[in-house]
Amino acid sequence: MTALKTAIVGAIDRLGDDLEKLSRQIHDNPELCYEEVKAAAWLTDFLAGQGFKVERALAGIETAFRATIETGEGPTVAILCEYDALPAIGHACGHNAIATAGAGAGAGLAAVRDKLPKGRIHVIGTPAEEGGGGKVKLIQAGVFTDVDAAMMVHGFDQWVGHMDLLGIVRVGFEFTGKAAHASADPWEGVNALDGAVQTYNNVSMLRQQVRPDARIHGIITHGGAAPNIIPEFAAAIFYVRSLNLDYMWELQKRVIACAEGAAKATGCTLKVIAHNDTVYEPMKRNETLLGAFRANLTALGITEAPPLVDRLGSSDVGNVSQVIPTIQPLMKIAPDNTPIHSRAFEAAAVSPLARAGTLAAAKAMAMTTLDLLAEPALVKRAHDEFKGAK
Ligand SMILES: [Zn+2]
Ligand SMILES: [Zn+2]
């Protein structure tokens, strides 16, 4: 390891207690999509304290931010943070650890800023990954236009360099029927809940006939007011995912057809609410960036688990990967076989294992950022690969 990398690693280790405190603070105050006011404030205060120039409410999004260190004309590298939580189960996706790893990587680089090669480092706070598409809005606002490469890490139960991401589109359904007394005059009613239940069942049957990389899943969000009233209103929302965007759109049509059939069968009227403005795109792989990150992981003494076979998620970092070379390696912050979005993962996200994983990921990202600043040819290779890939 070079002297500069050793200095970065030492700086992140010295900040270990502060970073763990930051992670715990965010974890213990879970905030949903676009409401991450406290997390954004704590992260920007921390980064400002490390010498970053901080822009809050980036692109008019209250909880987005950009923290920058500039050492001259050279490559621009972005390290991305996420910090939103899930409804009901808090930080069960471990975004507190993602935010801390990003802030820690930035702090490690800031500690050696006088010795850094020329370039620009951004730590970008990207809100609302769990459904609101914060990165989609930041892309649309041009935040990534001048960025040469981006990286972030996500918590997991293993160290893995690359995870394929499925494209995802959301579609909601509202059924309107007619209220009636469920005992005295049920034949006078039109049951909106039946429309929602029948849609759910139709989708369950559709699921057997789809390709193995597709995922369709939904919940009923409104199911009536009281058992003695035939429900006049019911609603459901479904997520439709595939590695292939064309197939995702085809499946969305088939899911809508499931709802249309249910509406016809039950006599309800149907309103389709397509959330086509926050589609998450599949992850475009970048072996050049991955190779640099992996070499740094190895230098830190970390061994990767075998490649993932069928564990697939979705994220708006996929959209970033479609506009610039991007990686999202997975860091081990939980015991083996702990699924994300579980209560066990929520507990693990502030464990000693999470502290160790988060600090190691911060070091690997800082070292990879240093590689990119020091070697513009590496940035060019990443771009050439990006242009050639589909
Ligand atoms: Zn998640
Ligand atoms: Zn997540």
Tab-separated table of C-alpha atoms and ligand atoms in Angstrom:
chain	number	residue	atom	x	y	z
A	1	MET	CA	0.000	0.000	0.000
A	2	THR	CA	1.327	3.475	-0.835
A	3	ALA	CA	2.137	5.944	1.964
A	4	LEU	CA	-0.857	8.079	0.943
A	5	LYS	CA	-3.250	5.125	1.157
A	6	THR	CA	-1.796	4.176	4.533
A	7	ALA	CA	-2.419	7.767	5.688
A	8	ILE	CA	-6.051	7.608	4.463
A	9	VAL	CA	-6.621	4.301	6.272
A	10	GLY	CA	-5.113	5.736	9.472
A	11	ALA	CA	-7.318	8.841	9.264
A	12	ILE	CA	-10.511	6.763	8.855
A	13	ASP	CA	-9.493	4.537	11.772
A	14	ARG	CA	-8.938	7.601	13.977
A	15	LEU	CA	-12.461	8.818	13.075
A	16	GLY	CA	-13.948	5.377	13.844
A	17	ASP	CA	-15.813	6.410	17.004
A	18	ASP	CA	-17.218	9.586	15.398
A	19	LEU	CA	-18.373	7.616	12.356
A	20	GLU	CA	-19.993	4.935	14.490
A	21	LYS	CA	-21.819	7.661	16.432
A	22	LEU	CA	-23.050	9.212	13.173
A	23	SER	CA	-24.247	5.821	11.934
A	24	ARG	CA	-26.096	5.106	15.182
A	25	GLN	CA	-27.700	8.559	15.226
A	26	ILE	CA	-29.130	8.065	11.728
A	27	HIS	CA	-30.157	4.486	12.544
A	28	ASP	CA	-31.985	5.450	15.739
A	29	ASN	CA	-33.881	8.293	14.024
A	30	PRO	CA	-35.314	6.605	10.924
A	31	GLU	CA	-36.695	9.072	8.372
A	32	LEU	CA	-38.660	8.142	5.238
A	33	CYS	CA	-38.192	9.197	1.589
A	34	TYR	CA	-37.566	12.967	1.237
A	35	GLU	CA	-38.046	13.494	4.989
A	36	GLU	CA	-34.404	12.764	5.911
A	37	VAL	CA	-33.941	16.213	7.453
A	38	LYS	CA	-31.949	15.153	10.502
A	39	ALA	CA	-29.727	12.698	8.623
A	40	ALA	CA	-28.893	15.289	5.950
A	41	ALA	CA	-28.076	17.870	8.649
A	42	TRP	CA	-25.813	15.484	10.610
A	43	LEU	CA	-23.980	14.346	7.473
A	44	THR	CA	-23.428	17.858	6.105
A	45	ASP	CA	-22.277	19.127	9.528
A	46	PHE	CA	-19.806	16.247	9.707
A	47	LEU	CA	-18.457	16.846	6.191
A	48	ALA	CA	-18.203	20.610	6.737
A	49	GLY	CA	-16.218	19.831	9.881
A	50	GLN	CA	-13.789	17.796	7.759
A	51	GLY	CA	-13.180	20.777	5.470
A	52	PHE	CA	-15.674	20.117	2.674
A	53	LYS	CA	-17.528	22.955	0.951
A	54	VAL	CA	-21.153	21.964	1.507
A	55	GLU	CA	-24.227	22.737	-0.616
A	56	ARG	CA	-27.475	21.881	1.149
A	57	ALA	CA	-30.904	21.422	-0.528
A	58	LEU	CA	-29.120	20.438	-3.749
A	59	ALA	CA	-31.222	20.819	-6.923
A	60	GLY	CA	-34.070	22.178	-4.823
A	61	ILE	CA	-34.453	18.868	-2.955
A	62	GLU	CA	-34.440	19.739	0.733
A	63	THR	CA	-32.636	16.587	1.908
A	64	ALA	CA	-30.117	16.267	-0.951
A	65	PHE	CA	-26.618	17.692	-0.586
A	66	ARG	CA	-23.219	17.919	-2.225
A	67	ALA	CA	-19.947	18.269	-0.343
A	68	THR	CA	-16.881	19.119	-2.407
A	69	ILE	CA	-13.118	19.192	-2.127
A	70	GLU	CA	-11.206	20.578	-5.087
A	71	THR	CA	-7.468	20.333	-5.591
A	72	GLY	CA	-7.215	21.558	-9.195
A	73	GLU	CA	-8.088	20.542	-12.754
A	74	GLY	CA	-8.485	16.764	-12.957
A	75	PRO	CA	-11.038	13.965	-12.781
A	76	THR	CA	-14.281	14.427	-10.825
A	77	VAL	CA	-15.283	11.479	-8.655
A	78	ALA	CA	-18.574	11.197	-6.751
A	79	ILE	CA	-19.102	9.108	-3.626
A	80	LEU	CA	-22.816	8.597	-3.020
A	81	CYS	CA	-24.675	8.435	0.289
A	82	GLU	CA	-28.195	7.143	0.991
A	83	TYR	CA	-29.904	7.684	4.337
A	84	ASP	CA	-33.645	7.018	4.004
A	85	ALA	CA	-35.380	4.350	6.096
A	86	LEU	CA	-38.268	1.960	5.470
A	87	PRO	CA	-41.818	2.301	6.775
A	88	ALA	CA	-42.456	0.231	9.933
A	89	ILE	CA	-39.039	-1.490	10.021
A	90	GLY	CA	-36.658	1.498	10.206
A	91	HIS	CA	-33.104	1.095	8.892
A	92	ALA	CA	-33.636	-2.510	7.787
A	93	CYS	CA	-31.804	-1.690	4.532
A	94	GLY	CA	-28.827	-0.321	6.493
A	95	HIS	CA	-28.738	3.061	4.736
A	96	ASN	CA	-27.244	4.507	7.926
A	97	ALA	CA	-24.143	2.432	7.099
A	98	ILE	CA	-24.156	3.582	3.442
A	99	ALA	CA	-24.228	7.223	4.563
A	100	THR	CA	-21.480	6.632	7.105
A	101	ALA	CA	-19.244	4.795	4.622
A	102	GLY	CA	-19.617	7.695	2.155
A	103	ALA	CA	-18.946	10.347	4.786
A	104	GLY	CA	-16.021	8.300	6.133
A	105	ALA	CA	-14.477	7.932	2.653
A	106	GLY	CA	-14.770	11.693	2.173
A	107	ALA	CA	-13.220	12.364	5.589
A	108	GLY	CA	-10.305	10.013	4.823
A	109	LEU	CA	-9.567	11.900	1.603
A	110	ALA	CA	-10.019	15.295	3.273
A	111	ALA	CA	-7.426	14.331	5.874
A	112	VAL	CA	-4.742	14.142	3.138
A	113	ARG	CA	-6.094	16.896	0.900
A	114	ASP	CA	-2.742	18.718	0.691
A	115	LYS	CA	-1.158	15.619	-0.839
A	116	LEU	CA	-4.026	14.607	-3.172
A	117	PRO	CA	-3.516	14.579	-6.947
A	118	LYS	CA	-5.448	17.240	-8.856
A	119	GLY	CA	-9.177	16.731	-9.240
A	120	ARG	CA	-12.511	17.133	-7.539
A	121	ILE	CA	-14.226	14.910	-4.972
A	122	HIS	CA	-17.961	15.111	-4.339
A	123	VAL	CA	-19.787	13.356	-1.542
A	124	ILE	CA	-23.376	13.491	-2.799
A	125	GLY	CA	-26.345	12.963	-0.506
A	126	THR	CA	-29.056	11.164	-2.484
A	127	PRO	CA	-32.413	10.949	-0.683
A	128	ALA	CA	-35.350	8.627	-1.168
A	129	GLU	CA	-33.818	5.464	-2.592
A	130	GLU	CA	-36.662	3.348	-1.180
A	131	GLY	CA	-39.214	4.476	-3.738
A	132	GLY	CA	-38.875	8.228	-4.294
A	133	GLY	CA	-36.070	8.138	-6.862
A	134	GLY	CA	-33.822	10.849	-5.422
A	135	LYS	CA	-31.023	9.975	-7.826
A	136	VAL	CA	-33.412	10.138	-10.794
A	137	LYS	CA	-34.224	13.745	-9.858
A	138	LEU	CA	-30.552	14.597	-9.321
A	139	ILE	CA	-29.681	13.157	-12.755
A	140	GLN	CA	-32.487	15.218	-14.321
A	141	ALA	CA	-31.129	18.324	-12.563
A	142	GLY	CA	-27.706	17.740	-14.149
A	143	VAL	CA	-25.868	16.882	-10.920
A	144	PHE	CA	-23.942	14.047	-12.632
A	145	THR	CA	-23.178	15.885	-15.886
A	146	ASP	CA	-19.602	16.825	-14.917
A	147	VAL	CA	-18.893	13.667	-12.902
A	148	ASP	CA	-16.457	11.123	-14.401
A	149	ALA	CA	-17.182	8.175	-12.111
A	150	ALA	CA	-19.452	7.386	-9.178
A	151	MET	CA	-19.365	4.820	-6.409
A	152	MET	CA	-21.299	3.824	-3.347
A	153	VAL	CA	-21.570	0.716	-1.203
A	154	HIS	CA	-24.638	-1.102	0.105
A	155	GLY	CA	-24.871	-3.177	3.270
A	156	PHE	CA	-25.289	-6.943	2.886
A	157	ASP	CA	-24.429	-10.209	4.639
A	158	GLN	CA	-21.343	-10.768	2.431
A	159	TRP	CA	-18.653	-8.822	0.594
A	160	VAL	CA	-19.609	-8.900	-3.097
A	161	GLY	CA	-18.258	-6.608	-5.829
A	162	HIS	CA	-21.285	-6.509	-8.072
A	163	MET	CA	-25.002	-7.149	-7.764
A	164	ASP	CA	-27.237	-7.059	-10.819
A	165	LEU	CA	-30.140	-4.674	-10.372
A	166	LEU	CA	-33.587	-5.136	-11.838
A	167	GLY	CA	-35.424	-2.334	-13.540
A	168	ILE	CA	-38.532	-1.489	-11.522
A	169	VAL	CA	-41.773	0.336	-12.236
A	170	ARG	CA	-44.606	0.863	-9.769
A	171	VAL	CA	-48.290	0.712	-10.634
A	172	GLY	CA	-51.237	1.491	-8.367
A	173	PHE	CA	-54.917	0.564	-8.722
A	174	GLU	CA	-58.002	2.214	-7.235
A	175	PHE	CA	-61.318	0.377	-7.366
A	176	THR	CA	-64.582	2.200	-6.841
A	177	GLY	CA	-67.774	0.266	-6.163
A	178	LYS	CA	-70.970	1.077	-4.261
A	179	ALA	CA	-71.516	0.966	-0.505
A	180	ALA	CA	-74.466	-1.002	0.929
A	181	HIS	CA	-75.352	-2.719	4.198
A	182	ALA	CA	-73.416	-6.004	4.102
A	183	SER	CA	-76.240	-7.920	5.801
A	184	ALA	CA	-79.474	-6.061	5.031
A	185	ASP	CA	-78.947	-5.262	1.324
A	186	PRO	CA	-75.642	-6.742	0.094
A	187	TRP	CA	-77.086	-7.198	-3.414
A	188	GLU	CA	-77.322	-3.409	-3.654
A	189	GLY	CA	-73.553	-3.051	-3.263
A	190	VAL	CA	-70.581	-3.260	-5.640
A	191	ASN	CA	-67.613	-4.644	-3.738
A	192	ALA	CA	-64.409	-2.687	-4.402
A	193	LEU	CA	-62.364	-4.976	-2.122
A	194	ASP	CA	-63.316	-7.919	-4.350
A	195	GLY	CA	-61.743	-6.013	-7.236
A	196	ALA	CA	-58.476	-5.583	-5.302
A	197	VAL	CA	-58.441	-9.203	-4.065
A	198	GLN	CA	-59.159	-10.543	-7.554
A	199	THR	CA	-56.325	-8.414	-8.952
A	200	TYR	CA	-53.989	-9.846	-6.333
A	201	ASN	CA	-55.031	-13.378	-7.253
A	202	ASN	CA	-54.710	-12.721	-10.992
A	203	VAL	CA	-51.163	-11.431	-10.465
A	204	SER	CA	-50.354	-14.489	-8.351
A	205	MET	CA	-51.342	-16.691	-11.288
A	206	LEU	CA	-49.467	-14.527	-13.776
A	207	ARG	CA	-46.316	-14.927	-11.694
A	208	GLN	CA	-45.846	-18.566	-12.723
A	209	GLN	CA	-45.759	-17.594	-16.382
A	210	VAL	CA	-43.014	-14.968	-16.205
A	211	ARG	CA	-39.277	-15.277	-16.806
A	212	PRO	CA	-37.110	-16.206	-13.815
A	213	ASP	CA	-35.443	-12.774	-13.571
A	214	ALA	CA	-38.805	-11.017	-13.196
A	215	ARG	CA	-40.312	-10.134	-9.839
A	216	ILE	CA	-43.881	-8.925	-9.230
A	217	HIS	CA	-45.174	-8.158	-5.760
A	218	GLY	CA	-47.882	-6.035	-4.256
A	219	ILE	CA	-50.012	-5.131	-1.280
A	220	ILE	CA	-53.586	-4.008	-0.751
A	221	THR	CA	-53.395	-0.556	0.808
A	222	HIS	CA	-57.129	0.122	1.316
A	223	GLY	CA	-59.671	-2.625	1.887
A	224	GLY	CA	-62.819	-0.987	3.187
A	225	ALA	CA	-64.100	0.904	6.210
A	226	ALA	CA	-66.021	-1.696	8.264
A	227	PRO	CA	-67.131	-5.311	7.786
A	228	ASN	CA	-70.810	-4.321	7.764
A	229	ILE	CA	-70.357	-2.002	4.791
A	230	ILE	CA	-69.760	-3.384	1.300
A	231	PRO	CA	-66.462	-1.579	0.537
A	232	GLU	CA	-67.000	1.263	-1.919
A	233	PHE	CA	-63.262	1.940	-2.240
A	234	ALA	CA	-60.189	-0.298	-2.329
A	235	ALA	CA	-56.637	0.230	-3.536
A	236	ALA	CA	-53.520	-1.799	-4.223
A	237	ILE	CA	-49.973	-1.134	-5.375
A	238	PHE	CA	-47.643	-3.477	-7.253
A	239	TYR	CA	-43.946	-3.369	-8.127
A	240	VAL	CA	-42.926	-4.932	-11.443
A	241	ARG	CA	-39.243	-5.753	-11.982
A	242	SER	CA	-37.008	-7.283	-14.626
A	243	LEU	CA	-33.374	-7.173	-15.718
A	244	ASN	CA	-34.675	-6.183	-19.143
A	245	LEU	CA	-36.554	-2.863	-19.398
A	246	ASP	CA	-38.621	-3.919	-22.440
A	247	TYR	CA	-39.791	-7.013	-20.581
A	248	MET	CA	-40.562	-4.878	-17.506
A	249	TRP	CA	-42.894	-2.652	-19.583
A	250	GLU	CA	-44.526	-5.722	-21.142
A	251	LEU	CA	-45.141	-7.169	-17.678
A	252	GLN	CA	-46.546	-3.882	-16.413
A	253	LYS	CA	-49.185	-4.112	-19.189
A	254	ARG	CA	-50.050	-7.665	-18.138
A	255	VAL	CA	-50.409	-6.594	-14.493
A	256	ILE	CA	-52.709	-3.760	-15.568
A	257	ALA	CA	-54.717	-6.341	-17.540
A	258	CYS	CA	-55.050	-8.364	-14.309
A	259	ALA	CA	-56.696	-5.339	-12.681
A	260	GLU	CA	-58.882	-4.580	-15.696
A	261	GLY	CA	-60.175	-8.167	-15.693
A	262	ALA	CA	-60.891	-7.950	-11.954
A	263	ALA	CA	-62.746	-4.647	-12.382
A	264	LYS	CA	-64.886	-6.118	-15.139
A	265	ALA	CA	-65.636	-9.271	-13.130
A	266	THR	CA	-66.664	-7.330	-10.027
A	267	GLY	CA	-68.401	-4.420	-11.742
A	268	CYS	CA	-66.096	-1.823	-10.191
A	269	THR	CA	-64.588	1.138	-11.946
A	270	LEU	CA	-60.804	1.123	-12.079
A	271	LYS	CA	-58.298	3.943	-11.982
A	272	VAL	CA	-54.740	2.983	-12.949
A	273	ILE	CA	-52.005	5.092	-11.370
A	274	ALA	CA	-48.773	4.487	-13.273
A	275	HIS	CA	-45.689	5.835	-11.514
A	276	ASN	CA	-43.685	5.899	-14.722
A	277	ASP	CA	-41.667	8.967	-13.712
A	278	THR	CA	-39.539	7.122	-11.140
A	279	VAL	CA	-38.523	4.002	-13.036
A	280	TYR	CA	-35.331	2.484	-11.639
A	281	GLU	CA	-33.007	1.161	-14.334
A	282	PRO	CA	-30.827	-1.986	-14.325
A	283	MET	CA	-27.185	-1.715	-13.218
A	284	LYS	CA	-24.639	-1.275	-15.996
A	285	ARG	CA	-21.522	-3.135	-14.953
A	286	ASN	CA	-18.112	-1.428	-15.007
A	287	GLU	CA	-15.273	-3.922	-14.657
A	288	THR	CA	-12.607	-1.205	-14.723
A	289	LEU	CA	-13.947	0.541	-11.620
A	290	LEU	CA	-14.802	-2.793	-10.016
A	291	GLY	CA	-11.237	-4.017	-10.582
A	292	ALA	CA	-9.787	-0.948	-8.858
A	293	PHE	CA	-12.176	-1.317	-5.906
A	294	ARG	CA	-11.448	-5.043	-5.605
A	295	ALA	CA	-7.681	-4.497	-5.561
A	296	ASN	CA	-8.137	-2.087	-2.656
A	297	LEU	CA	-10.406	-4.530	-0.806
A	298	THR	CA	-7.726	-7.202	-1.186
A	299	ALA	CA	-5.079	-4.765	0.090
A	300	LEU	CA	-7.273	-4.287	3.172
A	301	GLY	CA	-7.265	-8.057	3.722
A	302	ILE	CA	-10.884	-8.633	2.696
A	303	THR	CA	-11.912	-11.685	0.663
A	304	GLU	CA	-15.002	-11.529	-1.517
A	305	ALA	CA	-17.780	-14.128	-1.411
A	306	PRO	CA	-18.640	-16.022	-4.637
A	307	PRO	CA	-20.759	-14.059	-7.168
A	308	LEU	CA	-24.473	-13.784	-6.421
A	309	VAL	CA	-26.769	-16.011	-8.420
A	310	ASP	CA	-30.419	-15.154	-7.806
A	311	ARG	CA	-30.497	-12.463	-5.080
A	312	LEU	CA	-31.675	-9.402	-6.974
A	313	GLY	CA	-32.764	-5.933	-5.917
A	314	SER	CA	-33.425	-2.597	-7.560
A	315	SER	CA	-32.022	0.848	-6.898
A	316	ASP	CA	-31.867	4.279	-8.472
A	317	VAL	CA	-28.072	3.834	-8.527
A	318	GLY	CA	-28.913	1.759	-11.620
A	319	ASN	CA	-30.003	5.017	-13.305
A	320	VAL	CA	-26.678	6.643	-12.369
A	321	SER	CA	-24.844	3.633	-13.867
A	322	GLN	CA	-26.653	4.295	-17.168
A	323	VAL	CA	-25.252	7.848	-17.418
A	324	ILE	CA	-21.687	7.513	-16.029
A	325	PRO	CA	-19.389	4.625	-14.980
A	326	THR	CA	-20.679	3.558	-11.560
A	327	ILE	CA	-20.220	0.745	-9.055
A	328	GLN	CA	-22.163	-0.334	-5.991
A	329	PRO	CA	-20.234	-3.109	-4.202
A	330	LEU	CA	-21.863	-4.805	-1.227
A	331	MET	CA	-20.209	-4.558	2.197
A	332	LYS	CA	-20.638	-7.174	4.879
A	333	ILE	CA	-22.403	-5.553	7.843
A	334	ALA	CA	-24.561	-8.497	8.976
A	335	PRO	CA	-24.080	-12.183	9.837
A	336	ASP	CA	-24.293	-14.691	6.951
A	337	ASN	CA	-27.822	-15.377	5.657
A	338	THR	CA	-29.368	-12.198	7.098
A	339	PRO	CA	-31.787	-10.923	4.430
A	340	ILE	CA	-32.037	-7.161	3.868
A	341	HIS	CA	-35.410	-5.525	4.676
A	342	SER	CA	-35.693	-7.785	7.734
A	343	ARG	CA	-35.801	-6.887	11.423
A	344	ALA	CA	-32.597	-8.918	11.907
A	345	PHE	CA	-30.815	-6.718	9.350
A	346	GLU	CA	-32.095	-3.585	11.096
A	347	ALA	CA	-30.486	-4.789	14.326
A	348	ALA	CA	-27.260	-5.805	12.556
A	349	ALA	CA	-26.889	-2.357	10.949
A	350	VAL	CA	-25.501	-0.949	14.234
A	351	SER	CA	-23.560	-4.024	15.388
A	352	PRO	CA	-19.739	-4.218	15.779
A	353	LEU	CA	-19.756	-6.158	12.489
A	354	ALA	CA	-21.431	-3.162	10.821
A	355	ARG	CA	-18.820	-0.798	12.258
A	356	ALA	CA	-16.004	-2.949	10.871
A	357	GLY	CA	-17.673	-3.343	7.455
A	358	THR	CA	-18.542	0.337	7.169
A	359	LEU	CA	-15.012	1.508	8.011
A	360	ALA	CA	-13.468	-1.002	5.581
A	361	ALA	CA	-15.856	0.109	2.817
A	362	ALA	CA	-15.037	3.772	3.542
A	363	LYS	CA	-11.328	2.972	3.185
A	364	ALA	CA	-11.803	1.014	-0.057
A	365	MET	CA	-13.882	3.846	-1.604
A	366	ALA	CA	-11.366	6.502	-0.533
A	367	MET	CA	-8.476	4.429	-1.940
A	368	THR	CA	-10.347	3.863	-5.219
A	369	THR	CA	-11.099	7.587	-5.474
A	370	LEU	CA	-7.405	8.293	-4.956
A	371	ASP	CA	-6.555	5.787	-7.747
A	372	LEU	CA	-8.914	7.633	-10.119
A	373	LEU	CA	-7.449	11.054	-9.306
A	374	ALA	CA	-3.877	9.768	-9.585
A	375	GLU	CA	-4.431	7.896	-12.851
A	376	PRO	CA	-6.544	9.743	-15.437
A	377	ALA	CA	-5.879	6.748	-17.759
A	378	LEU	CA	-7.951	4.613	-15.390
A	379	VAL	CA	-10.845	7.081	-15.734
A	380	LYS	CA	-10.475	6.916	-19.510
A	381	ARG	CA	-10.544	3.093	-19.458
A	382	ALA	CA	-13.705	3.171	-17.334
A	383	HIS	CA	-15.284	5.537	-19.884
A	384	ASP	CA	-14.228	3.481	-22.882
A	385	GLU	CA	-15.750	0.408	-21.238
A	386	PHE	CA	-18.914	2.383	-20.410
A	387	LYS	CA	-19.340	3.528	-24.033
A	388	GLY	CA	-18.821	-0.011	-25.340
A	389	ALA	CA	-21.180	-1.741	-22.903
A	390	LYS	CA	-24.927	-2.047	-23.418
B	1	ZN	ZN	-33.874	-1.289	0.514
B	2	ZN	ZN	-31.060	-0.170	0.311
